Tab-separated table of C-alpha atoms in Angstrom:
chain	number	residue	atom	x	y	z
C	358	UNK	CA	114.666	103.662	-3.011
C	359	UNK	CA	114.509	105.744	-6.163
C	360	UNK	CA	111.788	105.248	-8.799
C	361	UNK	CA	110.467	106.788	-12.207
C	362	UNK	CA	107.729	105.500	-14.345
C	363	UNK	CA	107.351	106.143	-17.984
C	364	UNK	CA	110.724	107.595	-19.050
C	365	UNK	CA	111.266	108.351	-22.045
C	366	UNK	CA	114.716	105.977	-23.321
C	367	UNK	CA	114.067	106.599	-27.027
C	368	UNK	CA	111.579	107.831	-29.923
C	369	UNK	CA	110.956	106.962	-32.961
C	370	UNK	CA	108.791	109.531	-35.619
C	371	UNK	CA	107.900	111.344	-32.404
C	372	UNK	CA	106.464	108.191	-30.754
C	373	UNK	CA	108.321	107.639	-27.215
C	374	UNK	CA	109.415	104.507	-25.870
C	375	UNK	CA	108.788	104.216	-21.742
C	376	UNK	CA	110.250	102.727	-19.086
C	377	UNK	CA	110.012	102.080	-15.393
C	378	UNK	CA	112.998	102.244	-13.740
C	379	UNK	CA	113.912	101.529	-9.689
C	380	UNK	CA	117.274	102.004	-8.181
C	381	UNK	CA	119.306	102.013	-4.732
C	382	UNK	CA	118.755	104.989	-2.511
C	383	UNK	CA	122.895	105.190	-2.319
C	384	UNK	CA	125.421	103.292	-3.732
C	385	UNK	CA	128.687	103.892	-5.632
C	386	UNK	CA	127.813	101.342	-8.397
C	387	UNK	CA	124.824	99.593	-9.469
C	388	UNK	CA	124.632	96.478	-11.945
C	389	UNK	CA	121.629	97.111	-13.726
C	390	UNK	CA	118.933	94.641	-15.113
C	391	UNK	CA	116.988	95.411	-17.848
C	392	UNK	CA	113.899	93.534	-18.575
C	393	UNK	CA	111.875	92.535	-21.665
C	394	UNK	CA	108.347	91.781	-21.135
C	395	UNK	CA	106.925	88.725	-23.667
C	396	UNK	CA	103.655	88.498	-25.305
C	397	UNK	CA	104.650	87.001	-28.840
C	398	UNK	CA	105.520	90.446	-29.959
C	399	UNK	CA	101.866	90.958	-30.072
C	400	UNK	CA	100.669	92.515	-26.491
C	401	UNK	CA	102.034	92.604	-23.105
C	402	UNK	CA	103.423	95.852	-20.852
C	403	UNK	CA	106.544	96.608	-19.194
C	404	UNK	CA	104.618	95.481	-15.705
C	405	UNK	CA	103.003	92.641	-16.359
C	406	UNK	CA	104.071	89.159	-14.731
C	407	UNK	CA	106.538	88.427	-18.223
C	408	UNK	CA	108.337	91.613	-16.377
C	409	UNK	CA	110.040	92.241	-13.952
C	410	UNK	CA	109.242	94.136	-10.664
C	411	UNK	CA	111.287	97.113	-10.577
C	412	UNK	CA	111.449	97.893	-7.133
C	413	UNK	CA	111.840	94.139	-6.243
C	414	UNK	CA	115.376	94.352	-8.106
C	415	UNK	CA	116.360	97.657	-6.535
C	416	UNK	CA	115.444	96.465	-3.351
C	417	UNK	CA	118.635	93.735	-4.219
C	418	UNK	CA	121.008	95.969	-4.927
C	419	UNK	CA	120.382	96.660	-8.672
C	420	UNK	CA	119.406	99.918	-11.137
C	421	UNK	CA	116.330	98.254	-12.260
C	422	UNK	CA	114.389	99.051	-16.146
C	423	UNK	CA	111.833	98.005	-17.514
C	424	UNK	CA	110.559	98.689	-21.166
C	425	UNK	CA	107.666	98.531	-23.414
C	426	UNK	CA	108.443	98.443	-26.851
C	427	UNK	CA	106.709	98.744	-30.165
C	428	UNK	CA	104.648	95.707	-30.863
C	429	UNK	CA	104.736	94.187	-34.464
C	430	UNK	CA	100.710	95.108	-34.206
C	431	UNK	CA	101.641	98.742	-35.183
C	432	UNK	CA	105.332	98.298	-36.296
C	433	UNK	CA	106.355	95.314	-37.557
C	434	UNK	CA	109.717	93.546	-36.738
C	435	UNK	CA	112.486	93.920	-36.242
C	436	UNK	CA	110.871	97.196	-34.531
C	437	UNK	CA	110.835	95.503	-31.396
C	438	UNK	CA	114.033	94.395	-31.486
C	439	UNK	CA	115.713	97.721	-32.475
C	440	UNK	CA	113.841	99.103	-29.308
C	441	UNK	CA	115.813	96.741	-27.169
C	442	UNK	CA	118.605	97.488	-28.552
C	443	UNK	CA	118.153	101.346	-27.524
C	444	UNK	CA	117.470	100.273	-24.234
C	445	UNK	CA	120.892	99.142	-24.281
C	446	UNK	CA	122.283	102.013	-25.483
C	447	UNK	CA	120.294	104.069	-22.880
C	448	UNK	CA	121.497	101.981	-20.338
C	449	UNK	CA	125.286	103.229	-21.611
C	450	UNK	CA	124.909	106.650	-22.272
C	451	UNK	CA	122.995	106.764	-18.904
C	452	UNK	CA	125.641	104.911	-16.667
C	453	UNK	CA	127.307	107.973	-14.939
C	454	UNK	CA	123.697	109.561	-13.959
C	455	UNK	CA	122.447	106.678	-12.569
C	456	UNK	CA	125.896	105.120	-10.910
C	457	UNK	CA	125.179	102.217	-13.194
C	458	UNK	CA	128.373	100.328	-13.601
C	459	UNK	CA	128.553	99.021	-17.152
C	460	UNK	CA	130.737	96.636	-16.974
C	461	UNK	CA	127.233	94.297	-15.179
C	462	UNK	CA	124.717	94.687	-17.301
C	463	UNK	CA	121.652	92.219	-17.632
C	464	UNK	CA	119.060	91.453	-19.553
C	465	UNK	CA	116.430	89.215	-18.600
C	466	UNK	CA	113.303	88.132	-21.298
C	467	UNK	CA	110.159	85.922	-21.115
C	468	UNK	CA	108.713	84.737	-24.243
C	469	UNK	CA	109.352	86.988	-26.768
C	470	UNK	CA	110.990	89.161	-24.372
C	471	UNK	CA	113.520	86.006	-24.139
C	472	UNK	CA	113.911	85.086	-27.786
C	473	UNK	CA	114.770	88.889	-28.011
C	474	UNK	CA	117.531	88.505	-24.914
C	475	UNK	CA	118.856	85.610	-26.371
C	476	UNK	CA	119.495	86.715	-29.738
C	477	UNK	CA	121.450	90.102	-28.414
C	478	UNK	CA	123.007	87.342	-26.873
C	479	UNK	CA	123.971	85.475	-29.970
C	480	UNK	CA	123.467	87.957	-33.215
C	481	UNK	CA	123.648	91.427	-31.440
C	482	UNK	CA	123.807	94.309	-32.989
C	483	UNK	CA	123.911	92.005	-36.465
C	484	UNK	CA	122.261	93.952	-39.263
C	485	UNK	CA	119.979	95.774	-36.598
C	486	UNK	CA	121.308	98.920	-36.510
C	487	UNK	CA	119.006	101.326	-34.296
C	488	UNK	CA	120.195	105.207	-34.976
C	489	UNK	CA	121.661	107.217	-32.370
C	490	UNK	CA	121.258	111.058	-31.312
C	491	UNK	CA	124.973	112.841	-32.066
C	492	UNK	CA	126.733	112.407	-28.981
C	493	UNK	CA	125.523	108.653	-27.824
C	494	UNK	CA	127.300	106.182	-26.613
C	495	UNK	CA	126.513	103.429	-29.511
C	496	UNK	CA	127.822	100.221	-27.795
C	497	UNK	CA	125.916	96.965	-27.471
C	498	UNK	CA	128.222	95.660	-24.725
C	499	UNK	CA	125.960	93.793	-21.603
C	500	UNK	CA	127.445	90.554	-19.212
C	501	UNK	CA	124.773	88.066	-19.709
C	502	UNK	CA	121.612	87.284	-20.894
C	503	UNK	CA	118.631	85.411	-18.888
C	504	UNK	CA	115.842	84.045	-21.183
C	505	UNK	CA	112.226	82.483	-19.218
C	506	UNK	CA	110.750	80.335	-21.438
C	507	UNK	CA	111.653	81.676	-24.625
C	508	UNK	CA	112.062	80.641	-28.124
C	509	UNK	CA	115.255	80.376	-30.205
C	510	UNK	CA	114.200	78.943	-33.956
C	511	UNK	CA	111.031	81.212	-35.463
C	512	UNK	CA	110.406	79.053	-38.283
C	513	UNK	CA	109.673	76.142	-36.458
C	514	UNK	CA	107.385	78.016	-33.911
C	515	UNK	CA	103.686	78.969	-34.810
C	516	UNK	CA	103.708	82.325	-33.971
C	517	UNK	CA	107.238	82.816	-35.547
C	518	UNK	CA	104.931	84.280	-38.468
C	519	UNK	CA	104.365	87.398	-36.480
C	520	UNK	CA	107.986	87.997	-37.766
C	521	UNK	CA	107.230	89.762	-40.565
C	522	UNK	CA	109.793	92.441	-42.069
C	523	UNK	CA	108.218	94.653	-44.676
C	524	UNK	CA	110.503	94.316	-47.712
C	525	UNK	CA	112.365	90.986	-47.096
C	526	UNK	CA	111.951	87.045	-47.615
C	527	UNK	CA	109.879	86.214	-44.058
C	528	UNK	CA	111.249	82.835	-43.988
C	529	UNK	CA	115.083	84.018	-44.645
C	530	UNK	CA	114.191	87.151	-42.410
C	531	UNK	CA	112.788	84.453	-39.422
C	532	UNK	CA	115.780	82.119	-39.362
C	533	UNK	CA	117.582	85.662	-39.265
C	534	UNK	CA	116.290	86.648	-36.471
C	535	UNK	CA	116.885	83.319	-34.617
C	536	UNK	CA	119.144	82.872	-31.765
C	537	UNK	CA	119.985	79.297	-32.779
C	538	UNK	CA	121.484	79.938	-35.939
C	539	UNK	CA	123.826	82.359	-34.371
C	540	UNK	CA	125.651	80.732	-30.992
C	541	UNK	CA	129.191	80.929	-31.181
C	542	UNK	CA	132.180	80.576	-28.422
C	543	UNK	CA	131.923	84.212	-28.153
C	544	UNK	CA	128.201	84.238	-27.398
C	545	UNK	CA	127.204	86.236	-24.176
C	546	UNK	CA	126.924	83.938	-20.856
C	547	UNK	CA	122.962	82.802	-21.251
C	548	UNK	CA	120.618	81.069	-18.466
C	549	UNK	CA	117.339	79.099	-19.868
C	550	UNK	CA	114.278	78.487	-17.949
C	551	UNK	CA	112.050	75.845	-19.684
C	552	UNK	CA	109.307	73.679	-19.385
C	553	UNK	CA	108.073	70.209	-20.579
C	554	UNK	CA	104.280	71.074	-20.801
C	555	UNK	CA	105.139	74.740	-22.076
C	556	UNK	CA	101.711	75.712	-24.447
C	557	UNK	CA	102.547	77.998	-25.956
C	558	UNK	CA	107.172	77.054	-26.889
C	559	UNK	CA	107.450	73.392	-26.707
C	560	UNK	CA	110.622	72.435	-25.188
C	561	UNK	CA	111.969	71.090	-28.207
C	562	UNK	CA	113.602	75.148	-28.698
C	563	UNK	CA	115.068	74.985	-25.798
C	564	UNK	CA	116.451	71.551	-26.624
C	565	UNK	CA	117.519	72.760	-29.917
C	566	UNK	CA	119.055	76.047	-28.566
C	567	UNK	CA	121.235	74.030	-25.672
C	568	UNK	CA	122.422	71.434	-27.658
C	569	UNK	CA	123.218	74.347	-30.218
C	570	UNK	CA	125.217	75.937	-27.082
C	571	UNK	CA	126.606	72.871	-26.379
C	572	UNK	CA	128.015	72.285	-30.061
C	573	UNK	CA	130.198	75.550	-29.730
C	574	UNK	CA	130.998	75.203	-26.072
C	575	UNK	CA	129.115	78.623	-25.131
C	576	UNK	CA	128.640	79.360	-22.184
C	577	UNK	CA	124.871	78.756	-20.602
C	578	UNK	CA	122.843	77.235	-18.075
C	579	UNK	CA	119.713	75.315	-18.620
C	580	UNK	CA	117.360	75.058	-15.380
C	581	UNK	CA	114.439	72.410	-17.217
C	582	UNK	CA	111.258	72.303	-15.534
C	583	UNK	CA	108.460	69.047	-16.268
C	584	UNK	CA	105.497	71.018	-15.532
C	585	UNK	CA	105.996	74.717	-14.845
C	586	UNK	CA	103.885	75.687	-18.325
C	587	UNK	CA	104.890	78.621	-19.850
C	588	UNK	CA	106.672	80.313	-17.186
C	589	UNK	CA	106.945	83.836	-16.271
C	590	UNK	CA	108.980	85.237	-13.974
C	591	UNK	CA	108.607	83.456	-10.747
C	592	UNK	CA	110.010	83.793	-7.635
C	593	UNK	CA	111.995	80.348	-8.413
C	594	UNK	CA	113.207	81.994	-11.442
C	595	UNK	CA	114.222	84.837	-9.549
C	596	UNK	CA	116.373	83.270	-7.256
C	597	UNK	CA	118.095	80.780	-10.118
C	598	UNK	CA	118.636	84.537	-12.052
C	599	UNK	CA	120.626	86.134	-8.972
C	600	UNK	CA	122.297	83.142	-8.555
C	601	UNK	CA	123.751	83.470	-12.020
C	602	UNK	CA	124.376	86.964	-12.269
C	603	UNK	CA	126.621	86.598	-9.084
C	604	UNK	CA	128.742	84.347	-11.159
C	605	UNK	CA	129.027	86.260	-14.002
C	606	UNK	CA	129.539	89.691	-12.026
C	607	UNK	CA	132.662	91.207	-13.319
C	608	UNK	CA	135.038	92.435	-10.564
């Protein structure tokens, strides 16, 4: 197995942007996963348990990243989301080094890692518009999204206020920035996880969110939990993931 920790996919104003990445020892081409940690915008790492384990994915046959990205407690959104967005990018411009095949490309989010999957899901590239180095590949293109225990509608969450764009209306910029109020048919292929007793997203945006997939006859799969809390990304989630992504593998 290859591995490299803390590699640079990005910077902004001289500030880098790390990942850890894992990957087949040989192969001709890998789909790749890239993960988004959660930690309501506010804290969390790319290897804590609302990421995944690098090495655990390359071990199943997949290039393997994951990222931190800049927190709204030193940039405020959509920073974060813009950094996910690179990743993507990176992920592209990256595909021939690695022997990443493009054409399966994952993303999988817990918490506000997932509300950020979902909505490149939905919205994608929208009016987030990261800049590129002269050169880059600029494309948002990835199969599927997998959000754990996400949320989908800011304004009705209580930490949705962390959304705070410097310059804009925060309650026009929060139901912006949320994936429910942009599912369409098109919408990329999306797996939930939720839970009844979650603390911290009630289940009601996960509700919302599937019955908004439902309305436009998206796509998705909802695995709905009564007392998992507010899950991260557990070995039951793992297996539900992989099950998914080998459905939605292209050929």
């Amino acid at each position: 197995m290859n591995t490299r920790s803390n590699v640079v996919y990005g910077s902004v104003n001289g500030a880098a942007l790390l990942a850890d990445m894992a990957w087949p020892e040989s192969g001709a081409s890998f789909p790749a996963i890239l993960s988004v940690h959660g930690g309501r915008w506010i804290r969390g790492t790319k290897d804590d348990n609302g990421a995944i384990d690098v090495k655990q994915w390359a071990d199943r046959g997949f290039f393997a990243m994951s990222i931190d990205y800049r927190l709204v407690t030193c940039t405020p959104a959509p920073g974060c989301y813009l950094d996910v967005l690179r990743a993507i990018r990176w992920l592209h411009n990256h595909a021939k080094e690695y022997s990443i095949d493009p054409s399966n490309l994952f993303l999988i989010g817990q918490s506000a890692g997932g509300h950020m999957a979902a909505l490149a899901a939905t919205l994608g590239i929208g009016a987030f518009n990261p800049p590129g180095s002269p050169g880059e590949e600029l494309s948002d293109h990835f199969t599927a999204a997998i959000s754990v225990s996400g949320a989908y509608d800011l304004p009705r969450l209580d930490w949705g206020s962390g959304w705070c764009p410097p310059g804009q209306d925060w309650h026009s910029a929060r139901e912006y920035a949320s994936p429910v109020n942009h599912v369409t048919p098109d919408s990329k292929p999306i797996l939930l996880f939720h839970s009844d007793n979650d603390g911290s997203v009630p289940i009601q945006q996960a509700l919302d969110m599937t019955q908004a997939l439902e309305t436009h006859n998206a796509d998705y799969e909802f695995v709905h939990y009564s007392d998992q809390g507010h899950l991260g990304i557990t070995d039951d989630v793992i297996q539900k993931s992989l099950h998914f992504i080998k459905k939605q593998m292209k050929a």
